[in-house]
mmCIF file of C-alpha atoms in Angstrom:
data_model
loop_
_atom_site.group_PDB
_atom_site.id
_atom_site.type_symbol
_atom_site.label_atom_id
_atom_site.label_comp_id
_atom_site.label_asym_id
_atom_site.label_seq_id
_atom_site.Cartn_x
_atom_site.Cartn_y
_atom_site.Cartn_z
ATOM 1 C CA UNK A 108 -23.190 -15.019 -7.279
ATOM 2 C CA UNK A 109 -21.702 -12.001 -5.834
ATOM 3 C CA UNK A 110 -22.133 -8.228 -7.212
ATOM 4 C CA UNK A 111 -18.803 -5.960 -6.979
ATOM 5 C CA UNK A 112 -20.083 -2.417 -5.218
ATOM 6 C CA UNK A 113 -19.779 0.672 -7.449
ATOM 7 C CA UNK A 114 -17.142 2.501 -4.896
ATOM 8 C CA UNK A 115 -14.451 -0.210 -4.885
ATOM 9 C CA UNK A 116 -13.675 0.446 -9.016
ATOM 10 C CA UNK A 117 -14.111 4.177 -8.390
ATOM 11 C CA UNK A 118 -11.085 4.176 -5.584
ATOM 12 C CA UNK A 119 -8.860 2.271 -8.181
ATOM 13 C CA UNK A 120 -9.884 4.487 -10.708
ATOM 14 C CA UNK A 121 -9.361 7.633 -7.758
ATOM 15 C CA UNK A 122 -5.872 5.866 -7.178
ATOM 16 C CA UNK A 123 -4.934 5.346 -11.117
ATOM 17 C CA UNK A 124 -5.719 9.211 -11.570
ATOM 18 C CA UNK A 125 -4.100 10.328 -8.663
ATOM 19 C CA UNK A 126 -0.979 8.940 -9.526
ATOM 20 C CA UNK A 127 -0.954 10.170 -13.231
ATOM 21 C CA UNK A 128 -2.201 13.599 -12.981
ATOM 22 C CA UNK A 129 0.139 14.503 -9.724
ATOM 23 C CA UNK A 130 1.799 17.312 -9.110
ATOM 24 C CA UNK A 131 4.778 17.757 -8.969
ATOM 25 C CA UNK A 132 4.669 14.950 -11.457
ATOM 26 C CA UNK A 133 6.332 11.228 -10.374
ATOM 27 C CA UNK A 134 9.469 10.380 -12.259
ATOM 28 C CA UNK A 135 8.564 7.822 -15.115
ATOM 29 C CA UNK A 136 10.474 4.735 -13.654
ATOM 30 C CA UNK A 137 8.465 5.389 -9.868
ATOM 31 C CA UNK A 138 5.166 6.346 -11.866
ATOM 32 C CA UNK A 139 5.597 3.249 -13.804
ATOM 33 C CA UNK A 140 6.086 1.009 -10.266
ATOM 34 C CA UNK A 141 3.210 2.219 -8.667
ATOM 35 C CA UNK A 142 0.888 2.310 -11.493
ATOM 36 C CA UNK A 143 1.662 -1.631 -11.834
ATOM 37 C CA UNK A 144 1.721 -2.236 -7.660
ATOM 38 C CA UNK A 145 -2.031 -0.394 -7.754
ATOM 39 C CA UNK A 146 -3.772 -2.748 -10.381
ATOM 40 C CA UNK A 147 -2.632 -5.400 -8.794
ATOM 41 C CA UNK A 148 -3.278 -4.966 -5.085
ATOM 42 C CA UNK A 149 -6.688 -4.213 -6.124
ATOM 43 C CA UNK A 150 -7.281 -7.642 -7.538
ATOM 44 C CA UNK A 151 -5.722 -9.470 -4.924
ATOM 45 C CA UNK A 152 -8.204 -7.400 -2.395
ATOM 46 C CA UNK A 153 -10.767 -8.424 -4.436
ATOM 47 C CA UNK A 154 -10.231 -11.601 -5.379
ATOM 48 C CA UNK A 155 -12.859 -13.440 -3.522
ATOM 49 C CA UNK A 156 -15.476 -11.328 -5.002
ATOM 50 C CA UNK A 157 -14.120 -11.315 -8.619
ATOM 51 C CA UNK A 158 -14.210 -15.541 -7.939
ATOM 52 C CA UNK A 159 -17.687 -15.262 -7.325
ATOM 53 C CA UNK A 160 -19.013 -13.222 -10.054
ATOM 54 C CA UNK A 161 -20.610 -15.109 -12.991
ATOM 55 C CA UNK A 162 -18.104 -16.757 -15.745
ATOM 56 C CA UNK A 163 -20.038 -14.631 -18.614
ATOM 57 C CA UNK A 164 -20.190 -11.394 -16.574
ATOM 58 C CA UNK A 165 -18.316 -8.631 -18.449
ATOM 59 C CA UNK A 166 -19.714 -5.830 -16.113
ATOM 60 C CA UNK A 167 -16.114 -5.516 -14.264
ATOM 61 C CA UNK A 168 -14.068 -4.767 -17.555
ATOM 62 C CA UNK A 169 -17.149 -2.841 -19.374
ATOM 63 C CA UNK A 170 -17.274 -0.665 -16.771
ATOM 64 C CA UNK A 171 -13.231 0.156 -16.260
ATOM 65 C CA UNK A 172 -12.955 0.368 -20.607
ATOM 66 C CA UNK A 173 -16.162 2.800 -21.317
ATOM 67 C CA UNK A 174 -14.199 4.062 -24.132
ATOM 68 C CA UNK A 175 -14.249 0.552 -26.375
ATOM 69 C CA UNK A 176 -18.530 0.784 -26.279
ATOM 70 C CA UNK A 177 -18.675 1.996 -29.305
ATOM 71 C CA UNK A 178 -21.785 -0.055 -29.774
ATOM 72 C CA UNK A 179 -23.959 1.802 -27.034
ATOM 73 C CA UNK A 180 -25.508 5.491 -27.979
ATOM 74 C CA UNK A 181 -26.670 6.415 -24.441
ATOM 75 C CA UNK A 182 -27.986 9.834 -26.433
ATOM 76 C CA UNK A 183 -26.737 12.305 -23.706
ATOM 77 C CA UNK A 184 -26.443 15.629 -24.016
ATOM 78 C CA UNK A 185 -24.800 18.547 -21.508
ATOM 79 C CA UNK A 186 -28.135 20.786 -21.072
ATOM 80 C CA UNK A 187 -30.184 17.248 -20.564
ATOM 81 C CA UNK A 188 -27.607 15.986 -17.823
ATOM 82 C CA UNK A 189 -27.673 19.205 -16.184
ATOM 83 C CA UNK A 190 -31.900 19.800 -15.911
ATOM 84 C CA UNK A 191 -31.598 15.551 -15.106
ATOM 85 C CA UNK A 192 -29.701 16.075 -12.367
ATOM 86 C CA UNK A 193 -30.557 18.997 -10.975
ATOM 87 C CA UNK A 194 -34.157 17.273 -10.869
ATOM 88 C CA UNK A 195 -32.820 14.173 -9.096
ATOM 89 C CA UNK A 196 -30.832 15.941 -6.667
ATOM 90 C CA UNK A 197 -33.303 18.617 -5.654
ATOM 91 C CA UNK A 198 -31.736 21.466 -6.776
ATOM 92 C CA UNK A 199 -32.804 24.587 -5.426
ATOM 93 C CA UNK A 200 -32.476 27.676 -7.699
ATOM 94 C CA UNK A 201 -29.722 29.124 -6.161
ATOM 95 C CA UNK A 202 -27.642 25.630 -6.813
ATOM 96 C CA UNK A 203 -28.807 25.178 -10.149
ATOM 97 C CA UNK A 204 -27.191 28.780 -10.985
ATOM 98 C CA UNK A 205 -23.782 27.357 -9.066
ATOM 99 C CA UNK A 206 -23.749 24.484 -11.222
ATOM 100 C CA UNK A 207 -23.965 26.316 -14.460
ATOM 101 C CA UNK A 208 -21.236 28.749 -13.359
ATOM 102 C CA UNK A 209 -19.111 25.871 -12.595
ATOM 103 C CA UNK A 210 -16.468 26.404 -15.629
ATOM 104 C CA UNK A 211 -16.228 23.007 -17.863
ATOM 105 C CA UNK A 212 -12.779 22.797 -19.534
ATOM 106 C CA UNK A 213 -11.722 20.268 -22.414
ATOM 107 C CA UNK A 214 -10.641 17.590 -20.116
ATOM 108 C CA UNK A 215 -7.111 20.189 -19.342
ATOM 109 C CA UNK A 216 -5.348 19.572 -15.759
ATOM 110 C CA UNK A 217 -5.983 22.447 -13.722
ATOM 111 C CA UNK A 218 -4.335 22.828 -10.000
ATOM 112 C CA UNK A 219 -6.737 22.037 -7.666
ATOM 113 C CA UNK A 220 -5.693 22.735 -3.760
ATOM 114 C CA UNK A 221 -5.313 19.195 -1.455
ATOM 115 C CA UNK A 222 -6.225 20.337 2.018
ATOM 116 C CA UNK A 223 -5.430 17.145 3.486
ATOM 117 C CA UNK A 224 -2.080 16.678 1.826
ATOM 118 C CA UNK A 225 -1.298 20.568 2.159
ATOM 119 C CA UNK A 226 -0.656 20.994 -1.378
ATOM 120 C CA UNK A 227 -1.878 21.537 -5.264
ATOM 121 C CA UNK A 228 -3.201 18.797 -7.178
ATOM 122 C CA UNK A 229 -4.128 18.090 -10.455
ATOM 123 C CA UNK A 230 -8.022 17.455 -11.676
ATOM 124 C CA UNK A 231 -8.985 16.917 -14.642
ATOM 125 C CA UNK A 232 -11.539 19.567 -15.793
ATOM 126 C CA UNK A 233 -14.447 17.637 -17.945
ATOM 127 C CA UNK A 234 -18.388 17.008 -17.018
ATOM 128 C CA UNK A 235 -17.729 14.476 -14.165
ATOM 129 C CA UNK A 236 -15.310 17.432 -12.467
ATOM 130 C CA UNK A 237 -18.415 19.219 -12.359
ATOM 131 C CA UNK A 238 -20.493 17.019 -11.131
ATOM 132 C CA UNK A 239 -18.145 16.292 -8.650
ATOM 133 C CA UNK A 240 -18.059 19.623 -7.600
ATOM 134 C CA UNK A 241 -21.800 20.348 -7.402
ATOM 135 C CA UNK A 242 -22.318 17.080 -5.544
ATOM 136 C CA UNK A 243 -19.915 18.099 -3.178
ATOM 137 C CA UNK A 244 -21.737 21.819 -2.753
ATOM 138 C CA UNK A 245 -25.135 20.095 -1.905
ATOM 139 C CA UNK A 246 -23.590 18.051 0.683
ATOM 140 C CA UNK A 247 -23.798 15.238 -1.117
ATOM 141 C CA UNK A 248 -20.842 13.672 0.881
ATOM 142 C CA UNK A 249 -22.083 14.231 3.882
ATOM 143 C CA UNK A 250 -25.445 13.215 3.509
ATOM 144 C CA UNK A 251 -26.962 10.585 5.588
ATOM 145 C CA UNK A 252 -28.129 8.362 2.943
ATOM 146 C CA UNK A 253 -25.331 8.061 0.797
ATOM 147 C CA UNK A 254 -23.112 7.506 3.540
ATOM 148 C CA UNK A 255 -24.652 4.086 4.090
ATOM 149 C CA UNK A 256 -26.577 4.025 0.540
ATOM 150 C CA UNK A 257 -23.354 4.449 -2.122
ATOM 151 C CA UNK A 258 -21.846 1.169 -0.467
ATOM 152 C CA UNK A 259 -24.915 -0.951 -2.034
ATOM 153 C CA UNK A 260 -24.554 0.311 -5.684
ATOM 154 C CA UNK A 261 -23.039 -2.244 -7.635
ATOM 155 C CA UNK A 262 -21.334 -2.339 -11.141
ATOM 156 C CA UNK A 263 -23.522 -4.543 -12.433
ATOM 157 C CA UNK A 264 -26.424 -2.381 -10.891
ATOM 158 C CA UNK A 265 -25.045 0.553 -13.289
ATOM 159 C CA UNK A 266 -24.044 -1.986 -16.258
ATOM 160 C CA UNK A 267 -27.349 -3.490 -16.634
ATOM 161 C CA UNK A 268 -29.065 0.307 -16.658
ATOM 162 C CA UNK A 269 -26.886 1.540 -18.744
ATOM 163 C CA UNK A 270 -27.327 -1.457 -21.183
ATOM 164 C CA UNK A 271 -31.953 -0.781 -20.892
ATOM 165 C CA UNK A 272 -31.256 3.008 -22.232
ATOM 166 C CA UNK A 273 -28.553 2.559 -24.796
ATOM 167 C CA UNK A 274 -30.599 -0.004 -26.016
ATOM 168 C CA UNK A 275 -33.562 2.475 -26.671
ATOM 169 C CA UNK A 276 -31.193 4.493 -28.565
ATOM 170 C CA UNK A 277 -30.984 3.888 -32.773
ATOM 171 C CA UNK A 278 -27.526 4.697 -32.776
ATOM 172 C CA UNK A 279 -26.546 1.441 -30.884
ATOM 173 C CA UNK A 280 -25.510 -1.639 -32.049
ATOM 174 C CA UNK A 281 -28.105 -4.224 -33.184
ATOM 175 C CA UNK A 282 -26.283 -6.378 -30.420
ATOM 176 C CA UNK A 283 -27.068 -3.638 -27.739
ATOM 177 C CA UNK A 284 -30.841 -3.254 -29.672
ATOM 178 C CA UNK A 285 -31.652 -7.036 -29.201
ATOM 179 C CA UNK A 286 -31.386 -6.386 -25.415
ATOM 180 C CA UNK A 287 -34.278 -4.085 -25.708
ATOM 181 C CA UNK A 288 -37.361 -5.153 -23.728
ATOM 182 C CA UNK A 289 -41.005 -3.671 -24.274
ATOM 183 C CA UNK A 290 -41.696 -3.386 -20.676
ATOM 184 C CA UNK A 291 -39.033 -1.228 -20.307
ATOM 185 C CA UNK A 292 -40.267 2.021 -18.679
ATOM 186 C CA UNK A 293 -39.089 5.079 -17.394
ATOM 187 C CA UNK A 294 -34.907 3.934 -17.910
ATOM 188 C CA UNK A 295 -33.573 7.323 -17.241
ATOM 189 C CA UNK A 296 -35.613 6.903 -13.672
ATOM 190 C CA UNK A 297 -33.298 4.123 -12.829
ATOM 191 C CA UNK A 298 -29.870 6.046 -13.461
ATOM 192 C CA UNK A 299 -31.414 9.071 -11.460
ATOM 193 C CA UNK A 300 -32.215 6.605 -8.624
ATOM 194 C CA UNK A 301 -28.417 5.517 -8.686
ATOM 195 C CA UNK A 302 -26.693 9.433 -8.889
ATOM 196 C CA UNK A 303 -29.315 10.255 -5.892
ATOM 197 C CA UNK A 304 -27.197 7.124 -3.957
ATOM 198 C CA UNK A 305 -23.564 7.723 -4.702
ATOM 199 C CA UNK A 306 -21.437 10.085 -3.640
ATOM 200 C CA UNK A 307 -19.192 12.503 -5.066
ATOM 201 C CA UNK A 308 -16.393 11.035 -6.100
ATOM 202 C CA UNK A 309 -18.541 8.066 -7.623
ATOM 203 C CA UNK A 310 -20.729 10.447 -9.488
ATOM 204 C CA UNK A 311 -17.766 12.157 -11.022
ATOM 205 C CA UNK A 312 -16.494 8.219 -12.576
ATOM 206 C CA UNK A 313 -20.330 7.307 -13.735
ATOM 207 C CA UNK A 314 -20.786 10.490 -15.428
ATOM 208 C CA UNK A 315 -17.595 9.800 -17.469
ATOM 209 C CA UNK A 316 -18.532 6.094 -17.650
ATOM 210 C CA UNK A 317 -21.486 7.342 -19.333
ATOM 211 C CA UNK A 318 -19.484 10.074 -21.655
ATOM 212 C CA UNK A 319 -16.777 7.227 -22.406
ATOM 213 C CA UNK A 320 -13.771 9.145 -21.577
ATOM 214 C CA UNK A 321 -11.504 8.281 -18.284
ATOM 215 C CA UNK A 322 -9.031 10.707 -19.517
ATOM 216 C CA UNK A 323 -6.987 8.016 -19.397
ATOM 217 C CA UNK A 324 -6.753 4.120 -19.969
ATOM 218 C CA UNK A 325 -7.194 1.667 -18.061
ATOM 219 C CA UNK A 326 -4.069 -1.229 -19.391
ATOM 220 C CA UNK A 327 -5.692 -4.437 -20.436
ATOM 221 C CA UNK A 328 -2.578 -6.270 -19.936
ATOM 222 C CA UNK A 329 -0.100 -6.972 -16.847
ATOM 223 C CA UNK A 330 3.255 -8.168 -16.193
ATOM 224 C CA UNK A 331 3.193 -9.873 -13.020
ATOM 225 C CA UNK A 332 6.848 -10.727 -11.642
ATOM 226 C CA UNK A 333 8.287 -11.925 -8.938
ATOM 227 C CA UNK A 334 7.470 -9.474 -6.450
ATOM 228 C CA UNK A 335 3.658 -10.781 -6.916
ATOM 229 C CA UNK A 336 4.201 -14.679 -7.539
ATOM 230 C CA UNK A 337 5.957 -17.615 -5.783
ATOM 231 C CA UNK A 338 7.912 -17.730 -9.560
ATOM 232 C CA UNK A 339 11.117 -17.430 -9.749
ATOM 233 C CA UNK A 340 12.887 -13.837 -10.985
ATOM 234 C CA UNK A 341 13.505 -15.534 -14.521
ATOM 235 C CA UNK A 342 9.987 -16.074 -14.940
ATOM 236 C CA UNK A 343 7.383 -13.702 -15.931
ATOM 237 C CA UNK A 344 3.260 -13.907 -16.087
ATOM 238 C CA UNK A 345 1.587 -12.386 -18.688
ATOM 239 C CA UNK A 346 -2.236 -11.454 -17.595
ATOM 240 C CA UNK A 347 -4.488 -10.009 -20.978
ATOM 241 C CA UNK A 348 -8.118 -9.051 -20.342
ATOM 242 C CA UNK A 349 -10.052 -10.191 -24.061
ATOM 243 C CA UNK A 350 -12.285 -7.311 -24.116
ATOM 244 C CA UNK A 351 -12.166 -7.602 -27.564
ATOM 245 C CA UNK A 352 -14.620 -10.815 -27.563
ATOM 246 C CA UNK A 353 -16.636 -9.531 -24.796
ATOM 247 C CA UNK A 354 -20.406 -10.147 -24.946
ATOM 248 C CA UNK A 355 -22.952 -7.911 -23.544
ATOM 249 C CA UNK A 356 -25.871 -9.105 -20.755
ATOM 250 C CA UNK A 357 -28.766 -8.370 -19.185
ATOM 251 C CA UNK A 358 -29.686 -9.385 -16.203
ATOM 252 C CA UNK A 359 -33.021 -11.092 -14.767
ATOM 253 C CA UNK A 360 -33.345 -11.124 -11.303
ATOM 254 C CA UNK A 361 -30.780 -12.520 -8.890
ATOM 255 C CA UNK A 362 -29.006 -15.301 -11.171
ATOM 256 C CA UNK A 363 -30.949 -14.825 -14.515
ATOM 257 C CA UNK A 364 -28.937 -13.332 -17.842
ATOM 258 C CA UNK A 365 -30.345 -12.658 -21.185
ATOM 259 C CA UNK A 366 -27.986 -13.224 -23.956
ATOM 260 C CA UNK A 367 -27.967 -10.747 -26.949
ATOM 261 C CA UNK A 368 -30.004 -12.413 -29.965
ATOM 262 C CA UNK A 369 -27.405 -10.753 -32.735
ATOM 263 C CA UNK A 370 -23.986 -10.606 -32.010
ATOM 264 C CA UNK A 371 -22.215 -7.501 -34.450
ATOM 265 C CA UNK A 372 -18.649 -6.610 -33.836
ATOM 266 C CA UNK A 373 -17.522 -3.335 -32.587
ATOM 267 C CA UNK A 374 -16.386 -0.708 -34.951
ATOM 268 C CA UNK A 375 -13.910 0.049 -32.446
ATOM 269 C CA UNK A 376 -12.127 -3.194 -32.640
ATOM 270 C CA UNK A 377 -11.180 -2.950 -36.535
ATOM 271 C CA UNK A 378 -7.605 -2.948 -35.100
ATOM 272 C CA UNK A 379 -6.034 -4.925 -32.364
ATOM 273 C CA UNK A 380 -6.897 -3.100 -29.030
ATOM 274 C CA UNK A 381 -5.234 -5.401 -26.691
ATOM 275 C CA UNK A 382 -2.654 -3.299 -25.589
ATOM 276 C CA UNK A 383 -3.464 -0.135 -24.846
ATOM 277 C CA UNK A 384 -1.317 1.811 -21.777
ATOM 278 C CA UNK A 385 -2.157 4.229 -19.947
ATOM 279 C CA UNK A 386 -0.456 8.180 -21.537
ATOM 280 C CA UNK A 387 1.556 10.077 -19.237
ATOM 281 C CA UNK A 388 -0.418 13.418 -19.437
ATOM 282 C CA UNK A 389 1.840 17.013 -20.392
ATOM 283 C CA UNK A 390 2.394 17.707 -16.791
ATOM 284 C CA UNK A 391 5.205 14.720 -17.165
ATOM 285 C CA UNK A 392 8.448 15.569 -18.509
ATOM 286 C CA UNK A 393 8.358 12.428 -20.645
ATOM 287 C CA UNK A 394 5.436 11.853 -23.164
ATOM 288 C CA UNK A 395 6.229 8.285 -23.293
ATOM 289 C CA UNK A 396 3.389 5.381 -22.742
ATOM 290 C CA UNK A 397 3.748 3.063 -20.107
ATOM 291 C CA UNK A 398 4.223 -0.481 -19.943
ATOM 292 C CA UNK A 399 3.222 -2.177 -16.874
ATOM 293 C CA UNK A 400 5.983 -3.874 -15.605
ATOM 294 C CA UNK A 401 6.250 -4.578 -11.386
ATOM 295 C CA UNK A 402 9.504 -3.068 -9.673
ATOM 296 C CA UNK A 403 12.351 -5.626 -9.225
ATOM 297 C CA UNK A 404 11.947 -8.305 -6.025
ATOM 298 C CA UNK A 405 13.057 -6.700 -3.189
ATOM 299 C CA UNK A 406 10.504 -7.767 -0.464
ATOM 300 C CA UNK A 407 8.051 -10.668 -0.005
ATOM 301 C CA UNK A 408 4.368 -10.325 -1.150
ATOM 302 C CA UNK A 409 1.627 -12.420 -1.111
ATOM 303 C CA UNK A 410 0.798 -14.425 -4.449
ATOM 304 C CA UNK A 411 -0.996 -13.295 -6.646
ATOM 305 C CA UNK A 412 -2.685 -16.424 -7.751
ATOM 306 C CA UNK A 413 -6.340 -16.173 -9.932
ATOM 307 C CA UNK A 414 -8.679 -18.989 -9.659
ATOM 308 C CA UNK A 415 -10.481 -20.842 -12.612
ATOM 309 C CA UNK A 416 -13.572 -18.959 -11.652
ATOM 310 C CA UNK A 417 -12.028 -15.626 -11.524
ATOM 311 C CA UNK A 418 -10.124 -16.567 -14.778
ATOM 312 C CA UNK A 419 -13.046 -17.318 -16.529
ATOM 313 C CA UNK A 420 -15.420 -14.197 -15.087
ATOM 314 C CA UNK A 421 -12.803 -11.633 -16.332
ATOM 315 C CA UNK A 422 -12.032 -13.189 -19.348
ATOM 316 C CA UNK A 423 -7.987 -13.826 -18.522
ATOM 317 C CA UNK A 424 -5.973 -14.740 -20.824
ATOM 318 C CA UNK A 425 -2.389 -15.971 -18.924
ATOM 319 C CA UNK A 426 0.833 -16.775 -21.125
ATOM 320 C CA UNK A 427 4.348 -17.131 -19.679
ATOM 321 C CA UNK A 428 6.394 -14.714 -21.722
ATOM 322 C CA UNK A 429 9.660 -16.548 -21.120
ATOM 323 C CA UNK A 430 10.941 -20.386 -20.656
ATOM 324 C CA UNK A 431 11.899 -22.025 -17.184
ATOM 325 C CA UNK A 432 15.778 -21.648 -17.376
ATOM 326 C CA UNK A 433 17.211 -25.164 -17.978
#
């Protein structure tokens, strides 16, 4: 079985962000185009990986829908993330003091300036911002260890330790809670072993993995048309992640899982979740939600074409909207 490294999400999730909190803002038809062309390209890039996962591994999708685990209480609060990770990052005074002057909005764009692309852009101003921002100060990015190091953090590295402390936690599920093992020790260790590995940009994405809130959401269903098939224009595929019926692991060595003993629904699945789009943000003109649908076929692409395995390890659900013209 293959693990799926920790960056390669993050640079979608870079990508998704980029494209919806831009400035000046992309016109909805374009923003709707690339949106679709980006989710795709990174599952055809990754396809041979996403094959070799585990069928029951729901790591991928728990980790790129934090805001439907409900069921996990990870208990973490602002002043405890700050003293944890000015601990595991070796904070000396002087940076500590930085990282508490470092302003925390409500999750409001504010103009950041793009050296590379010569221009403003828009960040999102929440905790993983900040934490962004300090890593960045500390030389995080530039560090000789996580240049090499955030390459071998994995998603299911970060899943399973995030599933040993939520399960600690009363306020999760008893689903989450069955997980629990009495050898676990020192939990919060193992997260503080993974931020001192990453980089910037993937410390800003765990700490809002962690806090549940992309600022945005990640679709859990695609249109796939022509442009990405060998179908015909008249046909269309119609991709649907089930995270609804999702079932949380651990995991025991290399190829061993532990199933949850009680299985409780989520409270967050009392109404049909299964298809959520991604909200233009207030920097748009138009307020409108989009639907993924891929620009009309005017060039050649590779197939997009998902294997049994990688069907069954992301939970896919594929329907063909529309009949085979006669």
């Amino acid at each position: 079985m293959k693990n799926l490294p920790f960056y390669k999400v993050c640079k979608l999730l870079d990508e998704l962000e980029g494209l919806i909190c831009r400035f000046p803002p992309l016109l909805p038809k374009i923003l709707k185009e690339k949106v679709s062309d980006a989710w795709i390209r990174w599952f055809k890039l990754h396809r041979d990986t996403l094959d070799a996962m585990h069928k029951d591994d729901p790591s991928v999708l728990f980790t790129l829908k934090p805001e439907v685990l409900d069921d996990r209480d990870y208990d973490v609060h602002k002043v405890a993330l700050e003293r944890f990770l000015a601990r595991y990052f070796y904070m000396t005074v002087e940076q500590r003091a930085t990282f508490k002057k470092l302003e925390e909005g409500d999750g409001t764009l504010i103009p950041v300036w793009n050296p590379k692309a010569g221009r403003d852009d828009l960040a999102r101003n929440d905790i993983g911002y900040r934490v962004q921002c300090i890593m960045k100060y500390i030389g995080r990015d530039t560090n000789q260890e996580t240049v090499f190091e955030h390459t071998k953090v994995t998603v299911q590295e970060i899943e399973d330790t995030l599933i040993t402390i939520a399960a600690q936690n009363e306020g999760s599920s008893a689903t989450i809670k069955s997980l629990a093992d009495p050898n676990d020790r020192d939990t919060w260790d193992r997260l503080g072993q993974i931020y001192s590995r990453l980089q910037s940009s993937q410390g800003k994405w765990l700490t809002r993995i962690i806090h549940k809130d992309f600022g945005f959401q990640v679709p859990v269903d695609i249109l796939v048309t022509a442009v990405h098939t060998s179908f015909p224009r008249g046909l269309e595929l119609k991709a649907k992640f089930d995270v609804k019926n999702l079932v949380p692991i651990r995991r025991r060595g290399e190829t061993g899982m532990i199933m949850p003993s009680v299985i409780q629904p989520r409270r967050s699945f009392t109404k049909d979740h299964g298809t959520q789009t991604i909200p233009v943000p207030s920097v748009a003109r138009p307020t409108k939600s989009i639907k993924l649908i891929s620009p009309p076929p005017t060039r050649q692409s590779r197939p997009l074409v998902l294997s049994d395995s990688a069907v069954s390890s992301l939970n896919v659900m594929q329907s063909l909207p529309q009949q085979m013209p006669q």
